[in-house]
Coordinates of C-alpha atoms and ligand atoms in Angstrom, one line a residue:
Chain I
M2 CA 102.1 243.3 28.7
L3 CA 104.1 244.9 31.5
N4 CA 107.6 245.5 30.5
P5 CA 109.6 242.5 31.8
I6 CA 112.4 244.6 33.2
L7 CA 109.9 246.6 35.3
R8 CA 108.3 243.6 36.6
R9 CA 111.6 241.9 37.5
E10 CA 113.1 245.1 39.1
V11 CA 109.8 245.7 41.2
Q12 CA 110.0 241.9 42.2
T13 CA 113.6 242.0 43.3
S14 CA 113.8 245.4 44.8
L15 CA 110.8 244.7 47.2
R16 CA 112.8 241.8 48.5
S17 CA 115.8 244.0 49.4
W18 CA 115.9 246.0 52.6
K19 CA 117.7 248.9 50.7
I20 CA 114.6 250.1 49.2
F21 CA 112.7 250.4 52.5
G22 CA 115.8 252.3 53.8
V23 CA 115.6 254.7 51.0
I24 CA 111.9 255.3 51.3
A25 CA 112.0 255.6 55.1
A26 CA 114.9 258.3 54.7
Y27 CA 112.8 260.0 52.2
V28 CA 109.7 260.3 54.0
G29 CA 111.7 261.1 57.2
V30 CA 113.5 264.1 55.7
I31 CA 110.0 265.5 54.4
T32 CA 108.3 264.8 57.9
F33 CA 111.2 266.5 59.5
F34 CA 110.8 269.8 57.5
A35 CA 107.0 269.7 57.7
V36 CA 107.4 269.5 61.6
L37 CA 109.9 272.1 61.6
Y38 CA 107.8 274.5 59.4
I39 CA 104.7 273.9 61.6
K40 CA 106.6 274.5 64.8
A41 CA 108.1 277.7 63.5
T42 CA 104.8 279.2 62.2
M43 CA 102.9 278.1 65.3
S44 CA 105.2 279.5 67.8
G45 CA 103.8 283.1 67.3
S46 CA 100.2 282.1 67.7
L47 CA 98.9 280.0 70.5
Y48 CA 95.9 277.9 69.6
S49 CA 94.9 280.0 66.8
G50 CA 95.9 277.2 64.2
F51 CA 97.2 278.4 61.0
D52 CA 97.0 281.2 58.7
P53 CA 95.8 279.6 55.3
K54 CA 98.7 281.4 53.7
D55 CA 101.0 279.5 55.8
I56 CA 99.5 276.2 54.6
V57 CA 100.1 277.1 51.0
Y58 CA 103.6 277.9 51.8
L59 CA 104.1 274.6 53.5
Y60 CA 102.7 272.9 50.3
A61 CA 105.2 274.8 48.3
L62 CA 108.0 274.0 50.7
L63 CA 107.3 270.3 51.0
S64 CA 106.7 270.1 47.1
G65 CA 110.1 271.7 46.5
L66 CA 111.8 269.7 48.9
Q67 CA 110.5 266.6 47.1
L68 CA 111.6 267.8 43.9
G69 CA 115.0 268.3 45.3
L70 CA 115.2 265.0 46.7
I71 CA 113.9 263.5 43.4
L72 CA 116.7 265.2 41.5
M73 CA 119.1 263.7 44.0
T74 CA 117.6 260.3 43.7
A75 CA 116.7 259.8 40.1
P76 CA 120.4 260.0 38.8
A77 CA 121.5 257.5 41.6
L78 CA 118.8 255.1 40.6
T79 CA 119.5 255.1 36.9
A80 CA 123.4 255.7 36.8
G81 CA 124.0 252.1 37.3
S82 CA 121.1 250.7 35.3
I83 CA 123.2 249.5 32.1
S84 CA 126.5 249.5 33.4
G85 CA 125.3 247.3 36.4
E86 CA 123.9 244.8 33.9
R87 CA 127.1 244.9 32.0
E88 CA 129.2 244.1 35.3
R89 CA 126.8 241.4 36.5
Q90 CA 127.2 239.9 33.0
T91 CA 123.6 239.8 32.3
L92 CA 123.4 242.6 29.7
D93 CA 124.2 240.2 26.6
L94 CA 121.5 237.8 28.0
L95 CA 118.9 240.6 27.7
I96 CA 120.1 241.8 24.3
V97 CA 119.8 238.5 22.8
T98 CA 116.0 238.4 23.8
R99 CA 113.3 239.6 21.5
M100 CA 113.1 242.7 23.7
S101 CA 114.2 245.8 21.4
P102 CA 117.2 247.8 22.9
F103 CA 114.5 250.6 23.2
S104 CA 112.2 248.7 25.4
I105 CA 115.2 247.5 27.5
V106 CA 116.3 251.0 28.3
F107 CA 112.6 252.1 28.6
G108 CA 112.1 249.2 31.0
K109 CA 115.0 250.7 33.1
L110 CA 113.4 254.0 33.1
L111 CA 110.1 252.8 34.2
S112 CA 111.7 250.8 37.1
S113 CA 113.2 253.9 38.5
I114 CA 110.3 256.0 38.0
G115 CA 108.2 253.4 39.7
L116 CA 110.4 253.5 42.6
I117 CA 110.2 257.4 42.7
L118 CA 106.4 257.2 42.5
L119 CA 106.4 254.8 45.5
M120 CA 108.5 257.3 47.4
I121 CA 106.0 260.1 46.5
I122 CA 103.1 257.9 47.6
A123 CA 104.8 257.1 50.9
A124 CA 105.3 260.8 51.6
M125 CA 101.7 261.7 50.9
P126 CA 100.3 261.0 54.4
V127 CA 102.6 264.1 55.4
Y128 CA 100.4 266.1 53.0
A129 CA 97.4 265.1 55.0
V130 CA 98.1 267.9 57.3
L131 CA 97.5 270.4 54.5
F132 CA 94.3 268.8 53.5
Y133 CA 93.2 268.9 57.1
F134 CA 93.6 272.6 57.4
G135 CA 92.4 273.2 53.9
G136 CA 93.8 275.6 51.4
V137 CA 95.3 273.0 49.3
S138 CA 93.5 270.2 47.4
L139 CA 94.3 266.7 46.4
F140 CA 94.3 267.7 42.7
Y141 CA 97.2 270.1 43.3
L142 CA 99.2 267.3 44.8
L143 CA 98.3 265.0 41.9
G144 CA 99.4 267.7 39.4
M145 CA 102.6 268.3 41.1
T146 CA 103.2 264.7 41.3
V147 CA 102.8 264.4 37.4
F148 CA 105.2 267.2 37.1
M149 CA 107.8 265.5 39.4
L150 CA 107.5 262.3 37.5
V151 CA 108.2 263.8 34.2
T152 CA 111.0 265.7 35.5
A153 CA 112.5 262.4 37.0
C154 CA 112.0 261.0 33.4
M155 CA 114.3 263.7 32.0
V156 CA 116.9 263.3 34.7
G157 CA 116.7 259.4 34.8
S158 CA 116.9 259.1 30.9
M159 CA 120.2 261.0 31.1
G160 CA 121.4 258.5 33.9
I161 CA 120.5 255.7 31.7
F162 CA 122.3 257.1 28.8
F163 CA 125.5 257.8 30.6
S164 CA 125.2 254.4 32.1
A165 CA 125.2 252.8 28.6
I166 CA 128.4 254.7 28.0
Y167 CA 130.4 254.5 31.1
K168 CA 131.3 251.5 33.1
K169 CA 131.6 253.4 36.4
T170 CA 128.2 254.2 38.0
M171 CA 129.9 257.0 39.8
V172 CA 131.0 258.8 36.6
S173 CA 127.5 258.6 35.2
M174 CA 126.0 259.8 38.4
V175 CA 128.4 262.9 38.6
L176 CA 127.9 263.8 35.0
V177 CA 123.9 263.8 35.6
Y178 CA 124.3 266.0 38.8
L179 CA 126.5 268.4 36.8
I180 CA 123.8 268.7 34.1
I181 CA 121.2 269.2 36.8
G182 CA 123.4 271.9 38.2
V183 CA 123.6 273.6 34.9
L184 CA 119.9 273.2 34.3
V185 CA 118.8 274.6 37.6
V186 CA 121.4 277.2 38.6
G187 CA 123.3 277.6 35.2
T188 CA 120.3 278.7 33.1
L189 CA 119.2 281.0 35.8
V190 CA 122.3 282.8 36.1
G191 CA 122.5 282.8 32.2
Y192 CA 119.2 284.3 32.0
L193 CA 119.7 286.9 34.7
S194 CA 123.0 288.0 33.1
Y195 CA 121.4 288.2 29.6
S196 CA 118.4 290.1 30.9
T197 CA 120.5 292.6 32.9
I198 CA 122.8 293.1 29.8
Y199 CA 120.3 293.4 27.0
I200 CA 116.8 293.5 28.3
Q201 CA 117.3 296.2 30.8
A202 CA 119.5 298.2 28.3
Y203 CA 116.8 298.1 25.6
K204 CA 113.5 298.4 27.5
Q205 CA 111.7 299.2 24.4
I206 CA 112.1 296.0 22.8
Y207 CA 111.8 294.2 26.0
D208 CA 108.7 292.1 25.0
Y209 CA 110.3 291.0 21.9
I210 CA 113.4 289.6 23.4
S211 CA 112.3 288.5 26.8
L212 CA 109.9 285.8 25.9
P213 CA 112.3 283.8 23.7
A214 CA 114.9 284.2 26.4
L215 CA 112.6 283.0 29.1
Y216 CA 111.7 279.9 27.1
G217 CA 115.1 279.3 25.8
F218 CA 116.7 279.4 29.1
F219 CA 114.2 277.9 31.2
F220 CA 112.5 275.1 29.1
L221 CA 114.5 272.3 30.8
N222 CA 115.0 274.3 34.2
P223 CA 113.0 271.8 36.7
G224 CA 113.1 274.8 39.2
A225 CA 111.4 277.2 36.6
G226 CA 108.7 274.5 35.9
F227 CA 108.2 273.8 39.7
F228 CA 107.5 277.6 40.5
S229 CA 105.4 277.8 37.5
V230 CA 103.2 274.9 38.6
I231 CA 103.1 276.6 42.1
D232 CA 102.1 279.9 40.7
A233 CA 99.4 278.0 38.5
Q234 CA 98.0 276.4 41.5
L235 CA 98.2 278.9 44.4
G236 CA 98.2 282.1 42.4
T237 CA 101.5 283.2 43.5
N238 CA 104.1 284.9 41.5
F239 CA 107.2 283.1 42.4
F240 CA 108.3 282.7 38.9
D241 CA 108.0 286.3 37.8
E242 CA 109.8 287.4 40.9
I243 CA 112.7 284.9 40.5
T244 CA 113.2 285.8 36.9
M245 CA 112.7 289.4 37.6
T246 CA 110.1 289.9 34.9
Y247 CA 107.8 291.1 37.6
W248 CA 109.9 294.1 38.3
I249 CA 111.2 295.1 34.9
G250 CA 108.3 294.1 32.6
N251 CA 105.1 295.7 32.2
G252 CA 103.0 292.7 33.2
L253 CA 104.6 290.2 31.0
K254 CA 102.0 287.4 30.1
M255 CA 103.5 284.2 28.9
P256 CA 101.4 282.8 26.1
V257 CA 102.2 279.2 27.2
E258 CA 102.8 278.5 30.8
M259 CA 106.3 277.6 31.7
W260 CA 105.5 274.3 33.2
I261 CA 103.8 273.2 30.0
V262 CA 106.9 274.0 27.9
N263 CA 108.9 272.4 30.6
M264 CA 107.1 269.2 30.7
I265 CA 107.1 269.0 26.9
G266 CA 111.0 269.6 26.9
D267 CA 111.4 267.0 29.5
I268 CA 109.5 264.3 27.5
L269 CA 111.4 265.2 24.4
V270 CA 114.7 265.0 26.2
S271 CA 113.7 261.8 27.7
G272 CA 112.9 260.5 24.5
L273 CA 116.1 261.6 23.0
F274 CA 118.4 260.2 25.7
L275 CA 116.6 256.8 25.6
K276 CA 117.0 256.5 21.9
L277 CA 120.6 257.3 22.3
A278 CA 121.0 254.8 25.1
S279 CA 119.2 252.1 23.1
L280 CA 121.6 252.8 20.1
K281 CA 124.5 252.5 22.3
I282 CA 123.5 248.9 23.5
N283 CA 122.4 247.8 20.1
P284 CA 125.1 245.5 18.8
G285 CA 123.7 245.8 15.3
K286 CA 124.7 249.6 15.4
K287 CA 128.4 248.9 16.3
Chain H
M13 CA 121.1 224.4 7.5
L14 CA 123.5 226.9 8.9
E15 CA 126.0 228.4 6.8
V16 CA 128.8 230.6 7.8
N17 CA 130.3 232.3 4.7
N18 CA 133.7 234.0 4.7
L19 CA 133.3 235.5 8.1
V20 CA 135.8 238.1 9.1
K21 CA 136.1 240.0 12.4
T22 CA 138.8 242.4 13.1
Y23 CA 139.4 244.3 16.3
G24 CA 141.3 247.3 15.1
R25 CA 144.3 245.9 13.2
F26 CA 144.1 242.4 14.7
T27 CA 142.0 239.9 12.9
A28 CA 140.3 237.5 15.1
V29 CA 138.1 235.6 12.7
N30 CA 139.7 235.3 9.3
D31 CA 137.7 234.3 6.4
L32 CA 135.9 231.6 8.3
S33 CA 133.4 229.3 6.3
F34 CA 131.5 226.2 7.3
K35 CA 128.3 224.5 7.0
I36 CA 126.2 222.6 9.7
E37 CA 123.4 220.4 8.8
K38 CA 120.1 220.5 10.8
G39 CA 120.3 218.2 13.9
T40 CA 124.1 218.2 14.1
I41 CA 125.9 218.4 17.5
F42 CA 128.9 220.5 16.3
G43 CA 132.0 220.6 18.4
F44 CA 133.8 223.9 17.8
V45 CA 137.4 223.3 19.0
G46 CA 140.3 225.4 19.2
P47 CA 142.8 226.9 21.7
N48 CA 142.3 229.9 23.5
G49 CA 142.1 233.2 21.4
A50 CA 141.3 231.0 18.3
G51 CA 138.1 233.1 17.6
K52 CA 135.4 230.7 19.0
T53 CA 133.7 233.3 21.2
T54 CA 134.0 235.9 18.5
T55 CA 132.3 233.7 15.8
M56 CA 129.6 232.7 18.5
K57 CA 128.8 236.2 19.5
I58 CA 128.3 237.3 15.8
M59 CA 126.0 234.1 15.4
A60 CA 124.1 235.3 18.5
G61 CA 123.8 238.9 17.1
L62 CA 125.8 240.4 19.9
M63 CA 128.5 241.6 17.6
R64 CA 128.5 242.7 14.0
A65 CA 130.9 240.9 11.5
T66 CA 133.4 243.1 9.7
R67 CA 132.5 240.9 6.6
G68 CA 130.8 237.8 5.5
S69 CA 127.2 236.3 6.2
I70 CA 125.5 233.7 8.3
T71 CA 122.6 232.0 6.7
I72 CA 119.9 229.7 8.1
D73 CA 118.1 227.9 5.3
G74 CA 119.3 230.6 3.1
D75 CA 118.3 233.6 5.0
D76 CA 121.0 236.0 6.2
I77 CA 120.5 236.3 9.9
T78 CA 123.1 239.0 10.2
K79 CA 120.8 241.2 8.0
N80 CA 117.6 240.1 9.9
P81 CA 117.9 240.3 13.7
S82 CA 114.4 239.2 14.4
L83 CA 114.9 236.0 12.5
L84 CA 118.0 235.5 14.3
K85 CA 116.5 235.9 17.7
D86 CA 113.8 233.5 16.9
K87 CA 116.1 230.9 15.6
I88 CA 119.2 231.1 18.1
G89 CA 119.6 230.3 21.5
Y90 CA 122.7 231.5 23.1
M91 CA 124.7 230.7 26.2
P92 CA 127.6 232.9 26.7
D93 CA 131.0 231.7 28.1
F94 CA 130.6 234.0 31.1
F95 CA 127.3 235.1 32.5
G96 CA 125.6 236.4 35.7
V97 CA 122.4 236.1 37.5
Y98 CA 120.3 238.6 39.4
D99 CA 120.1 238.8 43.1
N100 CA 116.8 238.2 45.0
L101 CA 115.2 236.1 42.1
K102 CA 113.9 232.6 42.3
V103 CA 114.7 229.9 39.8
S104 CA 111.1 230.0 38.5
E105 CA 111.0 233.8 38.5
Y106 CA 114.3 233.9 36.5
M107 CA 112.8 231.8 33.8
D108 CA 109.5 233.8 33.8
F109 CA 111.6 237.0 33.4
Y110 CA 113.2 235.6 30.3
A111 CA 110.0 234.2 29.0
G112 CA 108.6 237.8 29.3
A113 CA 111.5 239.1 27.6
Y114 CA 110.9 236.8 24.7
Y115 CA 107.2 237.8 24.9
I116 CA 105.9 234.4 25.5
P117 CA 102.2 234.5 26.5
V118 CA 101.8 234.4 30.2
S119 CA 99.2 231.5 29.8
E120 CA 101.9 229.2 28.3
R121 CA 104.8 230.1 30.7
A122 CA 104.0 227.8 33.5
E123 CA 104.0 224.5 31.6
L124 CA 107.0 225.7 29.5
I125 CA 109.1 226.5 32.5
D126 CA 108.4 223.2 34.2
N127 CA 109.2 221.4 31.1
L128 CA 112.6 223.1 30.6
L129 CA 113.5 222.7 34.3
E130 CA 112.7 219.1 33.9
I131 CA 115.0 218.8 30.9
V132 CA 118.0 220.5 32.7
N133 CA 117.2 218.6 36.1
L134 CA 116.5 221.7 38.0
T135 CA 112.8 220.9 39.1
E136 CA 113.5 220.5 42.7
K137 CA 115.4 223.9 42.6
K138 CA 112.4 225.8 41.3
E139 CA 111.7 227.9 44.3
F140 CA 115.5 228.4 45.2
Y141 CA 117.0 231.7 44.8
V142 CA 119.2 231.8 41.6
D143 CA 122.3 233.1 43.3
S144 CA 122.3 230.2 45.7
L145 CA 122.7 227.6 43.0
S146 CA 126.0 225.9 42.4
R147 CA 128.0 226.7 39.3
G148 CA 126.9 223.7 37.4
M149 CA 123.2 224.4 38.3
K150 CA 123.5 228.0 37.1
Q151 CA 125.1 226.6 33.9
R152 CA 122.1 224.4 33.5
L153 CA 119.7 227.1 34.4
C154 CA 121.3 229.3 31.8
L155 CA 121.0 226.6 29.2
A156 CA 117.1 226.2 30.1
R157 CA 117.0 230.0 29.7
S158 CA 118.5 229.7 26.3
L159 CA 115.8 227.2 25.4
I160 CA 112.9 229.3 26.4
H161 CA 111.8 230.4 22.7
D162 CA 112.3 227.1 21.5
P163 CA 115.1 227.9 19.1
E164 CA 116.3 225.8 16.2
I165 CA 120.0 226.3 16.9
L166 CA 121.7 226.3 20.3
I167 CA 125.1 228.2 20.6
L168 CA 127.0 227.2 23.7
D169 CA 130.1 228.8 24.5
E170 CA 132.2 226.4 26.7
P171 CA 129.4 225.2 28.7
A172 CA 131.5 222.7 30.5
S173 CA 134.4 225.1 31.4
G174 CA 134.9 225.5 35.2
L175 CA 132.6 222.7 36.2
D176 CA 133.8 219.7 38.4
P177 CA 133.7 216.3 36.7
R178 CA 130.2 215.5 38.1
A179 CA 128.7 218.7 36.9
R180 CA 130.4 218.1 33.5
V181 CA 128.8 214.6 33.2
E182 CA 125.3 216.2 34.1
M183 CA 125.8 218.9 31.6
K184 CA 126.7 216.5 28.8
D185 CA 123.5 214.2 29.6
V186 CA 121.4 217.3 29.1
L187 CA 123.1 218.2 25.8
K188 CA 122.8 214.7 24.6
Q189 CA 119.1 214.7 25.3
L190 CA 118.7 218.1 23.5
G191 CA 120.5 216.5 20.5
S192 CA 118.0 213.7 20.4
M193 CA 115.4 216.3 20.5
G194 CA 116.6 217.3 17.0
K195 CA 118.2 220.7 17.9
T196 CA 121.3 221.8 16.1
I197 CA 123.8 222.5 18.8
I198 CA 127.0 224.2 18.5
I199 CA 129.5 223.7 21.5
S200 CA 132.7 225.3 21.9
S201 CA 135.7 224.0 23.9
H202 CA 139.4 224.4 23.8
I203 CA 139.7 220.5 25.0
L204 CA 138.9 218.1 22.0
P205 CA 138.3 215.0 23.9
E206 CA 135.7 216.6 26.0
L207 CA 133.6 217.0 22.9
A208 CA 134.6 214.0 20.8
E209 CA 132.3 211.6 22.5
M210 CA 129.2 213.7 22.3
C211 CA 129.6 215.5 19.0
T212 CA 128.6 214.2 15.7
E213 CA 130.8 216.7 14.1
I214 CA 134.0 218.5 14.8
G215 CA 135.3 221.8 13.4
I216 CA 138.8 222.6 14.6
I217 CA 139.6 226.5 14.6
D218 CA 142.8 228.2 15.1
H219 CA 143.9 231.8 14.4
G220 CA 140.4 232.5 13.1
V221 CA 140.5 229.9 10.4
M222 CA 138.7 226.4 10.2
Q223 CA 141.7 224.1 10.0
A224 CA 139.5 220.8 9.7
Q225 CA 136.0 219.8 9.8
G226 CA 134.4 216.4 9.6
T227 CA 133.0 213.7 11.8
V228 CA 135.1 212.8 14.7
L229 CA 136.2 209.6 12.8
Q230 CA 137.0 211.5 9.6
I231 CA 139.1 213.9 11.5
M232 CA 141.1 211.1 13.2
R233 CA 141.6 209.5 10.0
M234 CA 142.6 212.6 8.1
L235 CA 145.0 213.6 10.8
S236 CA 146.5 210.3 11.4
K237 CA 147.8 210.4 7.8
K238 CA 150.2 212.8 9.2
R239 CA 152.5 211.3 11.6
I240 CA 153.8 212.8 14.6
I241 CA 157.5 212.5 15.0
S242 CA 159.6 213.3 17.9
I243 CA 163.3 213.8 17.2
K244 CA 165.8 214.3 20.0
P245 CA 169.1 215.7 18.8
L246 CA 172.3 215.7 20.9
G247 CA 172.7 219.5 21.0
K248 CA 172.5 221.1 17.4
M249 CA 168.8 222.0 18.1
E250 CA 169.1 225.0 15.7
A251 CA 170.7 223.2 12.9
L252 CA 167.9 220.5 13.2
L253 CA 165.3 223.3 13.3
S254 CA 166.5 224.9 10.1
L255 CA 166.9 221.8 8.4
L256 CA 163.2 220.7 9.1
K257 CA 162.0 224.1 8.1
E258 CA 163.3 223.3 4.7
L259 CA 161.4 220.1 4.2
P260 CA 158.1 220.3 2.4
N261 CA 156.4 217.5 4.1
V262 CA 157.0 218.7 7.6
S263 CA 154.7 221.0 9.3
N264 CA 153.9 222.3 12.7
I265 CA 157.2 222.1 14.2
I266 CA 157.2 222.3 18.0
E267 CA 160.3 223.0 19.8
N268 CA 160.4 221.4 23.3
E269 CA 163.2 221.6 25.8
D270 CA 165.3 218.8 24.4
N271 CA 163.4 217.4 21.5
I272 CA 161.6 218.7 18.4
E273 CA 158.0 217.5 17.5
I274 CA 156.8 217.7 13.8
S275 CA 153.9 216.6 11.8
F276 CA 155.1 214.5 8.9
D277 CA 153.2 213.7 5.7
G278 CA 154.6 210.6 4.3
E279 CA 155.0 206.9 4.0
D280 CA 157.4 204.6 6.0
N281 CA 160.1 205.0 3.4
D282 CA 159.8 208.8 3.6
V283 CA 160.3 208.6 7.4
A284 CA 163.4 206.6 6.7
D285 CA 164.5 209.3 4.3
L286 CA 163.8 212.0 6.7
L287 CA 166.2 210.3 9.3
T288 CA 168.9 209.8 6.6
K289 CA 168.7 213.4 5.9
I290 CA 169.2 214.4 9.4
I291 CA 172.2 212.1 9.9
K292 CA 173.7 213.4 6.7
A293 CA 173.5 216.8 7.8
D294 CA 175.8 215.8 10.7
I295 CA 173.1 216.1 13.5
P296 CA 173.6 213.5 16.1
V297 CA 170.4 211.8 17.0
V298 CA 169.7 210.4 20.4
A299 CA 165.9 209.5 19.7
F300 CA 163.7 209.3 16.7
K301 CA 160.3 208.0 17.3
E302 CA 156.7 208.2 15.9
K303 CA 154.1 209.0 18.6
D304 CA 150.7 207.5 18.7
G305 CA 148.2 209.9 17.3
D306 CA 145.7 210.2 20.2
L307 CA 143.1 213.0 19.8
E308 CA 144.4 215.4 22.0
E309 CA 147.9 215.0 20.4
I310 CA 146.6 215.5 17.0
F311 CA 144.6 218.6 18.2
M312 CA 147.9 220.1 19.5
Q313 CA 149.5 219.4 16.2
I314 CA 146.9 221.0 14.2
T315 CA 146.7 224.1 16.4
G316 CA 150.3 224.6 16.8
G317 CA 150.5 223.2 20.4
D318 CA 150.2 226.4 22.2
N319 CA 147.5 225.0 24.2
K320 CA 149.2 223.6 27.0
N321 CA 148.5 226.3 29.6
A322 CA 144.9 226.7 28.4
Ligands
ADP426 N1 137.0 243.1 22.4 C1 138.2 242.6 21.9 N2 139.0 243.6 21.5 C2 140.3 243.1 20.9 N3 140.6 241.9 20.7 C3 139.8 240.9 21.1 C4 138.5 241.2 21.7 N4 137.9 240.2 21.9 C5 138.6 239.2 21.7 N5 139.8 239.6 21.2 C6 140.9 238.8 20.6 O1 140.4 238.1 19.5 C7 140.9 236.7 19.6 C8 139.9 235.7 19.5 O2 139.2 235.8 20.8 P1 138.1 234.8 21.2 O3 136.9 234.9 20.1 O4 137.6 235.2 22.5 O5 138.7 233.4 21.2 P2 138.4 232.0 21.8 O6 136.8 232.1 22.4 O7 138.6 230.9 20.8 O8 139.3 231.8 23.0 C9 141.8 236.7 20.8 O9 143.2 236.9 20.3 C10 141.5 237.8 21.7 O10 142.4 238.5 22.4
MG427 MG1 136.2 231.9 24.2

């Protein structure tokens, strides 16, 4: 049976204009950048259409943009999920039902992920340009969508966890944004500092220490996962270039692709935070 | 049978429920009465599984529900003192949502919801948005919601508070009907007469302790053994107070502006003795009279009279 919370939230949110505003804004931003990019690349060559390489980069650009927007949206969608029920005085009514605390928080996660999926689907027509000119397949887009949803789960479950702790939605939101900042930028800075200090200094043991470091720093970094997906799909080398393994290593091959590790990490962390959130709202554990 | 055994709930150092014990037979409509802060809501939240007791147990037919949450959820329907509703949701969808949350099969829901809305007189409001309902209607809707899994025991925390007289009457009618359906109902209130006429049994709680329990009649009789006497001295309030505090058959001394009210345990000659003692203590008495023990008065006496601004 469909999670009752998911069902109710879909029902009520489709009745509010807010949701259409959010989706319109989302699609608007993506369309805007797509048009900007096409204008910029076309300005050089009259009527010549696109270089297939440009199409590939447009795909990367739009997907990256989507991921960025999702990282902004998911915390906002979840940070009030429990605190909102508490404030509205409906949380107790939920807790006394036969739904387990875990299915309550899971329903909250599903609702926000559902909304994000809706946004991604709404933005899909923009990608039609890519399919039209070739170079990118629908399967790429589906794969990327799965990756983005899993990332949204990780971020969203954090939002739900903090929402179970803090009364103020703003507090939870800021905390999740801070964590995202650390995961995206912090781990990169950490890795780059580490690699300049240790790996470059001891080139001979490079292979031994760089792999654990790469996995260790980036297993939850949505950016690392994203570029790994792009590289796997398009045959580019973004991930190697950003982490500088391309330059200092001798063709380092990762035994398991970053995006796989990344998605497994996301799922584990989602499970952990959902479990913690469910413990937090379970009166039997107080 | 529902049994609450030596229930204790402390908030930090403060004891809200203090070794509370009582039994409620199946089918009883139990009025749980006490002034604000007596510990009613705390007790009810523990019964509803929303809070853990510090100590003690609650059993239904011998099974401890504090240790068996799924049994608790099956057997108990709960309506909190304050609750909210969702925006953009119709009455029928509201009920359907909670039916889903109780995992009631989809095929059974339509009929069930119709029946419940019928019981609480909200059939015509079925397609209305929940947040557009009046307070009384929301209250009845929430009552219907608490019935959705057909619980044996209903726990209603101040269901009549904040309602206008008409909505109160409607709520009472619904509760009477539920009682006739054989449900065990526990209703709290800080106003005794409000419950007296529809409850089969009354328990009076104060400071987290059950002060008295019985049928409405039993309570009246038990309490009316105690006389309520009002004494108005000419000045000398302090002297009168300390004298009264010495006497063993005087309890619940309430100090009003110019008089003192006491509960007095004794026959007519004991009352006469009391007056003699006061006079002998050189306290001039302007008025000395026994008050009629109406329910509310009795209630105030038992609960120490701090109920006036409740
Ligand atoms: N969460 C809490 N923390 C501390 N004290 C509380 C809490 N909830 C209730 N109390 C106190 O416990 C006492 C009993 O409260 P309550 O059960 O709500 O009484 P009632 O419902 O009879 O008015 C009150 O003195 C109240 O201030
Ligand atoms: Mg209360």
